[in-house]
Amino acid sequence: MSSDSWRLCDRKVTSGVAQGFGFPFRNRRFASFTGDKRRVRLGGLDSCSLPAARREFFLWGLAIGASLLCWKVAAQASDEGISVTEILCDSMDESRSQASLVEHLKDYGRIECPRVERALLAVDRQHFLQRSLPKCIVYQDMPLPIGYGETISAPHMHATCLDILRHYLFRGARVLDVGSGSGYLSACMGLMVGQEGSILGVEKHPELARKSISNIRKSNPELLEGENPVVTIVAGNVLSGMLDEWGLFDAIHVGAAAKSLPEVLVNKLKPGGRMIIPVGPRDVYQELICVDKDPDGAVYTETLMSVRYVPLTEPQEGTVRSNNN
């Protein structure tokens, strides 16, 4: 790990984020992210300066435009006797493979680190989605449903998270992936930490945890081999005490939104480690927070962007069950 790898996320993140639009922030604080007023820029306009009525009018315009587009596509499909999927696929970009998807992300500046690029190329998204989905949908830069009320994040979000954590996903690193879902990001991080490292993925749905193991076995079976596999997936709730036996982690990725920064996860971060976690209320946009713990144990936070994630399971919810068989 490089000597400066514990430093704050001191650059502006400009990408959109899974399950919604992303708005970049520049805001650094020490162990706190309350009590300050932020100004978010949307399409060159300062959203704080827009009157509420104008913002509501803008959002209603987007909704009406989307409805008209859906009506037009459905009417065209009926007239031409073809499926809506065929029309949508014809209108989408040419991403029809993992390689073309990664190239698309590079063209738009979503991937800059060669290690991140190699990991994304090696983990094919189609193995983590329903087989019935056409490839023109599978390889689009958008979140998609994976069942149980969960989604797989948009590929640019995977690239963003891997990039933010890249210095902490060194060979031999110990990593926690909270809300591991389909297992896609766990597999990518497993390739980055190598056979000497370990990834613990925790998913609240036992059925999805089992499914994610099957997904990884189809895509990258070497990550599950041996007595001490690189990737381990368990079903459970990280806020319920299940992490007591797992030690500390060099990097923590949280793929679900917490109401506030969970102390239990901060405590599981090694000195010199980094965590990224969405924080905020359910059913609205949250903030993606970068949490750094310096070598002396001091904790720093920085807000990166606005995101929208499914909620993190509360301490009283869920059960802890192993699903590695």
Tab-separated table of C-alpha atoms in Angstrom:
chain	number	residue	atom	x	y	z
A	1	MET	CA	0.000	0.000	0.000
A	2	SER	CA	1.379	3.430	-0.892
A	3	SER	CA	2.479	5.759	1.909
A	4	ASP	CA	-0.246	8.284	1.099
A	5	SER	CA	-3.052	5.762	0.780
A	6	TRP	CA	-4.704	6.800	4.061
A	7	ARG	CA	-5.294	10.363	2.951
A	8	LEU	CA	-8.727	11.864	2.410
A	9	CYS	CA	-10.644	11.403	-0.801
A	10	ASP	CA	-9.312	14.797	-1.856
A	11	ARG	CA	-10.548	14.932	-5.404
A	12	LYS	CA	-13.854	15.795	-6.969
A	13	VAL	CA	-15.884	12.764	-8.042
A	14	THR	CA	-17.896	13.684	-11.111
A	15	SER	CA	-19.719	10.511	-12.041
A	16	GLY	CA	-23.386	9.653	-11.677
A	17	VAL	CA	-24.254	6.843	-9.344
A	18	ALA	CA	-26.258	3.640	-9.302
A	19	GLN	CA	-30.024	3.788	-8.907
A	20	GLY	CA	-30.187	7.510	-9.648
A	21	PHE	CA	-28.372	10.618	-10.767
A	22	GLY	CA	-25.155	11.592	-9.004
A	23	PHE	CA	-24.288	15.145	-7.996
A	24	PRO	CA	-20.653	15.864	-6.988
A	25	PHE	CA	-19.823	17.671	-3.776
A	26	ARG	CA	-16.632	19.273	-2.448
A	27	ASN	CA	-16.943	19.090	1.295
A	28	ARG	CA	-14.365	17.902	3.817
A	29	ARG	CA	-14.991	17.526	7.502
A	30	PHE	CA	-13.521	15.892	10.593
A	31	ALA	CA	-15.590	13.022	11.998
A	32	SER	CA	-18.876	14.808	11.294
A	33	PHE	CA	-21.251	15.451	8.440
A	34	THR	CA	-24.078	17.465	9.944
A	35	GLY	CA	-24.853	21.104	10.434
A	36	ASP	CA	-23.527	22.556	7.196
A	37	LYS	CA	-25.341	23.855	4.130
A	38	ARG	CA	-24.368	22.313	0.800
A	39	ARG	CA	-24.971	23.659	-2.674
A	40	VAL	CA	-25.481	21.092	-5.380
A	41	ARG	CA	-24.988	21.918	-9.027
A	42	LEU	CA	-27.340	20.275	-11.509
A	43	GLY	CA	-26.868	20.862	-15.228
A	44	GLY	CA	-24.926	24.057	-14.586
A	45	LEU	CA	-27.611	25.470	-12.261
A	46	ASP	CA	-27.250	25.809	-8.514
A	47	SER	CA	-30.155	23.772	-7.155
A	48	CYS	CA	-30.212	25.772	-3.922
A	49	SER	CA	-30.944	28.914	-5.910
A	50	LEU	CA	-33.881	27.454	-7.827
A	51	PRO	CA	-37.297	28.256	-6.341
A	52	ALA	CA	-39.154	25.166	-5.164
A	53	ALA	CA	-41.902	25.686	-7.749
A	54	ARG	CA	-39.383	25.765	-10.606
A	55	ARG	CA	-37.656	22.599	-9.357
A	56	GLU	CA	-41.017	20.823	-9.087
A	57	PHE	CA	-41.958	21.996	-12.582
A	58	PHE	CA	-38.656	20.657	-13.906
A	59	LEU	CA	-39.194	17.225	-12.313
A	60	TRP	CA	-42.782	17.049	-13.578
A	61	GLY	CA	-41.481	17.875	-17.059
A	62	LEU	CA	-39.053	14.965	-16.882
A	63	ALA	CA	-41.818	12.605	-15.767
A	64	ILE	CA	-44.203	13.719	-18.532
A	65	GLY	CA	-41.435	13.452	-21.140
A	66	ALA	CA	-40.624	9.910	-20.032
A	67	SER	CA	-44.297	8.944	-20.181
A	68	LEU	CA	-44.643	10.314	-23.719
A	69	LEU	CA	-41.521	8.426	-24.793
A	70	CYS	CA	-42.885	5.144	-23.389
A	71	TRP	CA	-46.194	5.731	-25.197
A	72	LYS	CA	-44.372	6.423	-28.475
A	73	VAL	CA	-42.217	3.291	-28.183
A	74	ALA	CA	-45.234	1.122	-27.373
A	75	ALA	CA	-47.168	2.565	-30.330
A	76	GLN	CA	-44.227	1.943	-32.680
A	77	ALA	CA	-43.901	-1.637	-31.467
A	78	SER	CA	-47.604	-2.248	-32.081
A	79	ASP	CA	-47.495	-0.728	-35.586
A	80	GLU	CA	-44.401	-2.677	-36.659
A	81	GLY	CA	-45.297	-5.942	-34.962
A	82	ILE	CA	-42.058	-6.157	-32.973
A	83	SER	CA	-41.249	-6.152	-29.292
A	84	VAL	CA	-40.559	-3.063	-27.229
A	85	THR	CA	-37.210	-4.615	-26.262
A	86	GLU	CA	-36.120	-4.729	-29.901
A	87	ILE	CA	-36.894	-1.031	-30.357
A	88	LEU	CA	-35.061	-0.091	-27.157
A	89	CYS	CA	-32.058	-2.204	-28.110
A	90	ASP	CA	-31.881	-0.525	-31.527
A	91	SER	CA	-31.835	2.888	-29.849
A	92	MET	CA	-29.130	2.011	-27.319
A	93	ASP	CA	-25.379	2.193	-27.745
A	94	GLU	CA	-23.364	-0.700	-29.118
A	95	SER	CA	-22.352	-2.279	-25.804
A	96	ARG	CA	-22.985	-5.989	-26.413
A	97	SER	CA	-20.131	-7.491	-24.394
A	98	GLN	CA	-18.170	-6.848	-21.216
A	99	ALA	CA	-15.251	-5.559	-23.282
A	100	SER	CA	-17.427	-3.043	-25.123
A	101	LEU	CA	-18.999	-1.929	-21.835
A	102	VAL	CA	-15.583	-1.328	-20.278
A	103	GLU	CA	-14.458	0.531	-23.403
A	104	HIS	CA	-17.576	2.684	-23.136
A	105	LEU	CA	-16.757	3.511	-19.503
A	106	LYS	CA	-13.191	4.405	-20.477
A	107	ASP	CA	-14.392	6.674	-23.290
A	108	TYR	CA	-16.516	8.603	-20.812
A	109	GLY	CA	-13.745	8.882	-18.231
A	110	ARG	CA	-15.249	6.445	-15.748
A	111	ILE	CA	-12.156	4.196	-15.714
A	112	GLU	CA	-8.618	5.528	-15.392
A	113	CYS	CA	-6.831	2.962	-13.213
A	114	PRO	CA	-5.470	-0.088	-15.144
A	115	ARG	CA	-6.107	-2.399	-12.156
A	116	VAL	CA	-9.768	-1.353	-12.086
A	117	GLU	CA	-10.024	-1.881	-15.835
A	118	ARG	CA	-8.542	-5.392	-15.630
A	119	ALA	CA	-10.913	-6.361	-12.812
A	120	LEU	CA	-13.991	-5.142	-14.680
A	121	LEU	CA	-12.902	-6.907	-17.870
A	122	ALA	CA	-12.423	-10.169	-15.972
A	123	VAL	CA	-15.863	-10.199	-14.293
A	124	ASP	CA	-18.591	-10.509	-16.915
A	125	ARG	CA	-21.826	-8.802	-15.878
A	126	GLN	CA	-24.025	-11.313	-17.707
A	127	HIS	CA	-23.194	-14.004	-15.124
A	128	PHE	CA	-24.743	-11.880	-12.386
A	129	LEU	CA	-28.099	-11.186	-14.071
A	130	GLN	CA	-31.084	-13.164	-15.281
A	131	ARG	CA	-30.364	-15.199	-18.393
A	132	SER	CA	-33.530	-13.904	-20.045
A	133	LEU	CA	-32.200	-10.347	-20.267
A	134	PRO	CA	-30.994	-9.393	-23.779
A	135	LYS	CA	-27.337	-8.443	-24.015
A	136	CYS	CA	-28.223	-4.923	-25.101
A	137	ILE	CA	-29.747	-4.505	-21.629
A	138	VAL	CA	-27.141	-6.491	-19.672
A	139	TYR	CA	-24.259	-4.329	-20.871
A	140	GLN	CA	-25.939	-0.945	-20.532
A	141	ASP	CA	-24.655	1.484	-17.907
A	142	MET	CA	-27.715	1.220	-15.676
A	143	PRO	CA	-28.803	-0.560	-12.481
A	144	LEU	CA	-30.872	-3.702	-13.043
A	145	PRO	CA	-33.063	-5.854	-10.761
A	146	ILE	CA	-31.622	-9.085	-9.338
A	147	GLY	CA	-34.648	-10.182	-7.313
A	148	TYR	CA	-35.602	-9.908	-3.632
A	149	GLY	CA	-36.140	-6.176	-4.060
A	150	GLU	CA	-32.446	-5.606	-4.806
A	151	THR	CA	-30.510	-4.333	-7.813
A	152	ILE	CA	-27.065	-4.650	-9.305
A	153	SER	CA	-25.491	-1.205	-9.460
A	154	ALA	CA	-24.790	0.616	-12.696
A	155	PRO	CA	-21.339	-0.311	-14.083
A	156	HIS	CA	-20.055	3.246	-13.722
A	157	MET	CA	-20.822	2.992	-9.994
A	158	HIS	CA	-18.782	-0.190	-9.734
A	159	ALA	CA	-15.924	1.580	-11.511
A	160	THR	CA	-16.243	4.597	-9.203
A	161	CYS	CA	-16.192	2.535	-6.004
A	162	LEU	CA	-13.240	0.428	-7.147
A	163	ASP	CA	-11.356	3.583	-8.083
A	164	ILE	CA	-11.985	5.256	-4.712
A	165	LEU	CA	-10.780	2.109	-2.900
A	166	ARG	CA	-8.009	1.119	-5.321
A	167	HIS	CA	-5.080	1.906	-2.974
A	168	TYR	CA	-6.740	-0.165	-0.252
A	169	LEU	CA	-7.430	-3.165	-2.501
A	170	PHE	CA	-3.760	-4.115	-2.503
A	171	ARG	CA	-2.453	-7.674	-2.748
A	172	GLY	CA	-3.293	-9.414	0.516
A	173	ALA	CA	-5.849	-6.854	1.715
A	174	ARG	CA	-8.801	-7.819	3.907
A	175	VAL	CA	-12.036	-6.320	2.576
A	176	LEU	CA	-15.654	-6.194	3.766
A	177	ASP	CA	-18.437	-5.867	1.169
A	178	VAL	CA	-21.703	-4.996	2.947
A	179	GLY	CA	-24.844	-5.636	0.926
A	180	SER	CA	-22.924	-7.793	-1.544
A	181	GLY	CA	-26.076	-8.492	-3.588
A	182	SER	CA	-25.293	-10.319	-6.823
A	183	GLY	CA	-21.646	-10.748	-5.790
A	184	TYR	CA	-20.323	-8.692	-8.709
A	185	LEU	CA	-18.252	-6.174	-6.766
A	186	SER	CA	-17.026	-8.866	-4.357
A	187	ALA	CA	-15.621	-10.730	-7.356
A	188	CYS	CA	-13.948	-7.601	-8.766
A	189	MET	CA	-12.345	-6.795	-5.433
A	190	GLY	CA	-11.296	-10.423	-5.027
A	191	LEU	CA	-9.308	-10.223	-8.257
A	192	MET	CA	-7.664	-6.985	-7.119
A	193	VAL	CA	-6.526	-8.322	-3.710
A	194	GLY	CA	-5.320	-11.612	-5.202
A	195	GLN	CA	-4.964	-15.056	-3.673
A	196	GLU	CA	-3.243	-13.576	-0.619
A	197	GLY	CA	-6.229	-11.377	0.180
A	198	SER	CA	-9.766	-12.009	1.376
A	199	ILE	CA	-13.204	-10.575	0.675
A	200	LEU	CA	-16.096	-11.048	3.087
A	201	GLY	CA	-19.419	-10.346	1.387
A	202	VAL	CA	-22.478	-9.968	3.621
A	203	GLU	CA	-25.957	-10.106	2.094
A	204	LYS	CA	-29.180	-9.889	4.122
A	205	HIS	CA	-31.163	-12.245	1.849
A	206	PRO	CA	-30.003	-15.868	2.289
A	207	GLU	CA	-31.382	-16.835	-1.132
A	208	LEU	CA	-29.496	-14.002	-2.824
A	209	ALA	CA	-26.337	-14.884	-0.902
A	210	ARG	CA	-26.524	-18.427	-2.286
A	211	LYS	CA	-27.280	-17.093	-5.748
A	212	SER	CA	-24.273	-14.754	-5.602
A	213	ILE	CA	-21.980	-17.681	-4.850
A	214	SER	CA	-23.377	-19.439	-7.921
A	215	ASN	CA	-22.800	-16.269	-9.956
A	216	ILE	CA	-19.158	-16.023	-8.896
A	217	ARG	CA	-18.643	-19.723	-9.576
A	218	LYS	CA	-19.811	-19.181	-13.166
A	219	SER	CA	-17.705	-16.078	-13.672
A	220	ASN	CA	-14.555	-16.530	-11.588
A	221	PRO	CA	-14.532	-19.967	-9.903
A	222	GLU	CA	-10.927	-19.592	-8.744
A	223	LEU	CA	-12.110	-17.061	-6.158
A	224	LEU	CA	-14.078	-19.769	-4.332
A	225	GLU	CA	-11.515	-22.586	-4.415
A	226	GLY	CA	-9.414	-24.012	-1.593
A	227	GLU	CA	-9.739	-24.187	2.173
A	228	ASN	CA	-9.333	-20.410	2.423
A	229	PRO	CA	-11.138	-18.974	-0.614
A	230	VAL	CA	-10.503	-15.382	-1.623
A	231	VAL	CA	-14.234	-14.585	-1.553
A	232	THR	CA	-16.572	-15.695	1.224
A	233	ILE	CA	-20.265	-14.797	1.136
A	234	VAL	CA	-22.472	-15.025	4.220
A	235	ALA	CA	-26.074	-14.078	4.883
A	236	GLY	CA	-26.617	-11.815	7.847
A	237	ASN	CA	-26.756	-8.347	9.338
A	238	VAL	CA	-23.458	-6.502	9.888
A	239	LEU	CA	-25.066	-4.264	12.516
A	240	SER	CA	-26.190	-7.181	14.707
A	241	GLY	CA	-22.783	-8.243	16.072
A	242	MET	CA	-21.902	-10.837	13.444
A	243	LEU	CA	-18.576	-9.121	12.652
A	244	ASP	CA	-17.069	-9.683	16.104
A	245	GLU	CA	-15.222	-12.807	14.936
A	246	TRP	CA	-13.878	-11.368	11.672
A	247	GLY	CA	-11.189	-8.925	12.804
A	248	LEU	CA	-10.433	-5.593	11.129
A	249	PHE	CA	-10.555	-4.656	7.436
A	250	ASP	CA	-8.293	-2.587	5.198
A	251	ALA	CA	-11.262	-1.521	3.082
A	252	ILE	CA	-15.028	-1.549	3.563
A	253	HIS	CA	-17.571	-1.055	0.804
A	254	VAL	CA	-21.198	-0.584	1.837
A	255	GLY	CA	-23.789	-1.033	-0.899
A	256	ALA	CA	-26.835	0.020	1.131
A	257	ALA	CA	-27.786	3.318	2.763
A	258	ALA	CA	-27.391	3.745	6.528
A	259	LYS	CA	-29.472	6.312	8.411
A	260	SER	CA	-26.281	7.520	10.078
A	261	LEU	CA	-22.641	6.471	10.047
A	262	PRO	CA	-22.592	3.067	11.837
A	263	GLU	CA	-20.068	3.064	14.670
A	264	VAL	CA	-19.690	-0.713	14.398
A	265	LEU	CA	-18.355	-0.378	10.838
A	266	VAL	CA	-16.020	2.483	11.722
A	267	ASN	CA	-14.631	0.316	14.522
A	268	LYS	CA	-14.013	-2.557	12.062
A	269	LEU	CA	-11.834	-0.328	9.863
A	270	LYS	CA	-8.090	-0.762	10.356
A	271	PRO	CA	-5.953	2.310	11.097
A	272	GLY	CA	-4.892	3.497	7.652
A	273	GLY	CA	-8.044	2.013	6.072
A	274	ARG	CA	-10.901	3.450	4.032
A	275	MET	CA	-14.656	2.908	3.888
A	276	ILE	CA	-17.226	4.225	1.430
A	277	ILE	CA	-20.856	4.220	2.536
A	278	PRO	CA	-24.101	5.944	1.499
A	279	VAL	CA	-25.710	7.774	4.417
A	280	GLY	CA	-29.168	9.307	4.592
A	281	PRO	CA	-32.900	8.610	4.955
A	282	ARG	CA	-34.732	5.880	3.064
A	283	ASP	CA	-36.597	6.475	-0.190
A	284	VAL	CA	-34.746	9.700	-1.028
A	285	TYR	CA	-31.274	10.601	-2.214
A	286	GLN	CA	-28.453	9.944	0.219
A	287	GLU	CA	-24.819	11.071	0.305
A	288	LEU	CA	-21.874	8.836	-0.539
A	289	ILE	CA	-19.418	9.285	2.319
A	290	CYS	CA	-15.712	8.488	2.231
A	291	VAL	CA	-14.408	7.530	5.686
A	292	ASP	CA	-10.653	7.469	6.271
A	293	LYS	CA	-8.955	6.299	9.454
A	294	ASP	CA	-5.379	7.569	9.662
A	295	PRO	CA	-2.501	5.511	11.145
A	296	ASP	CA	-3.172	7.025	14.586
A	297	GLY	CA	-6.851	6.049	14.475
A	298	ALA	CA	-8.320	9.510	13.826
A	299	VAL	CA	-11.406	9.360	11.612
A	300	TYR	CA	-12.056	11.756	8.735
A	301	THR	CA	-15.110	11.920	6.491
A	302	GLU	CA	-15.848	13.534	3.161
A	303	THR	CA	-19.062	13.759	1.168
A	304	LEU	CA	-18.474	12.712	-2.441
A	305	MET	CA	-21.824	12.881	-4.214
A	306	SER	CA	-25.559	12.390	-4.002
A	307	VAL	CA	-26.717	8.797	-4.529
A	308	ARG	CA	-29.750	6.595	-4.097
A	309	TYR	CA	-29.408	3.139	-2.542
A	310	VAL	CA	-31.645	0.549	-0.947
A	311	PRO	CA	-31.640	0.830	2.878
A	312	LEU	CA	-29.128	-0.928	5.094
A	313	THR	CA	-30.728	-3.522	7.349
A	314	GLU	CA	-31.355	-2.251	10.871
A	315	PRO	CA	-29.715	-4.037	13.854
A	316	GLN	CA	-32.980	-5.725	14.882
A	317	GLU	CA	-33.631	-7.070	11.370
A	318	GLY	CA	-32.325	-10.192	9.647
A	319	THR	CA	-30.447	-13.270	10.826
A	320	VAL	CA	-26.885	-14.492	10.454
A	321	ARG	CA	-26.537	-17.586	8.303
A	322	SER	CA	-23.533	-18.957	6.413
A	323	ASN	CA	-24.083	-19.770	2.738
A	324	ASN	CA	-20.737	-21.018	1.427
A	325	ASN	CA	-21.951	-24.523	0.647
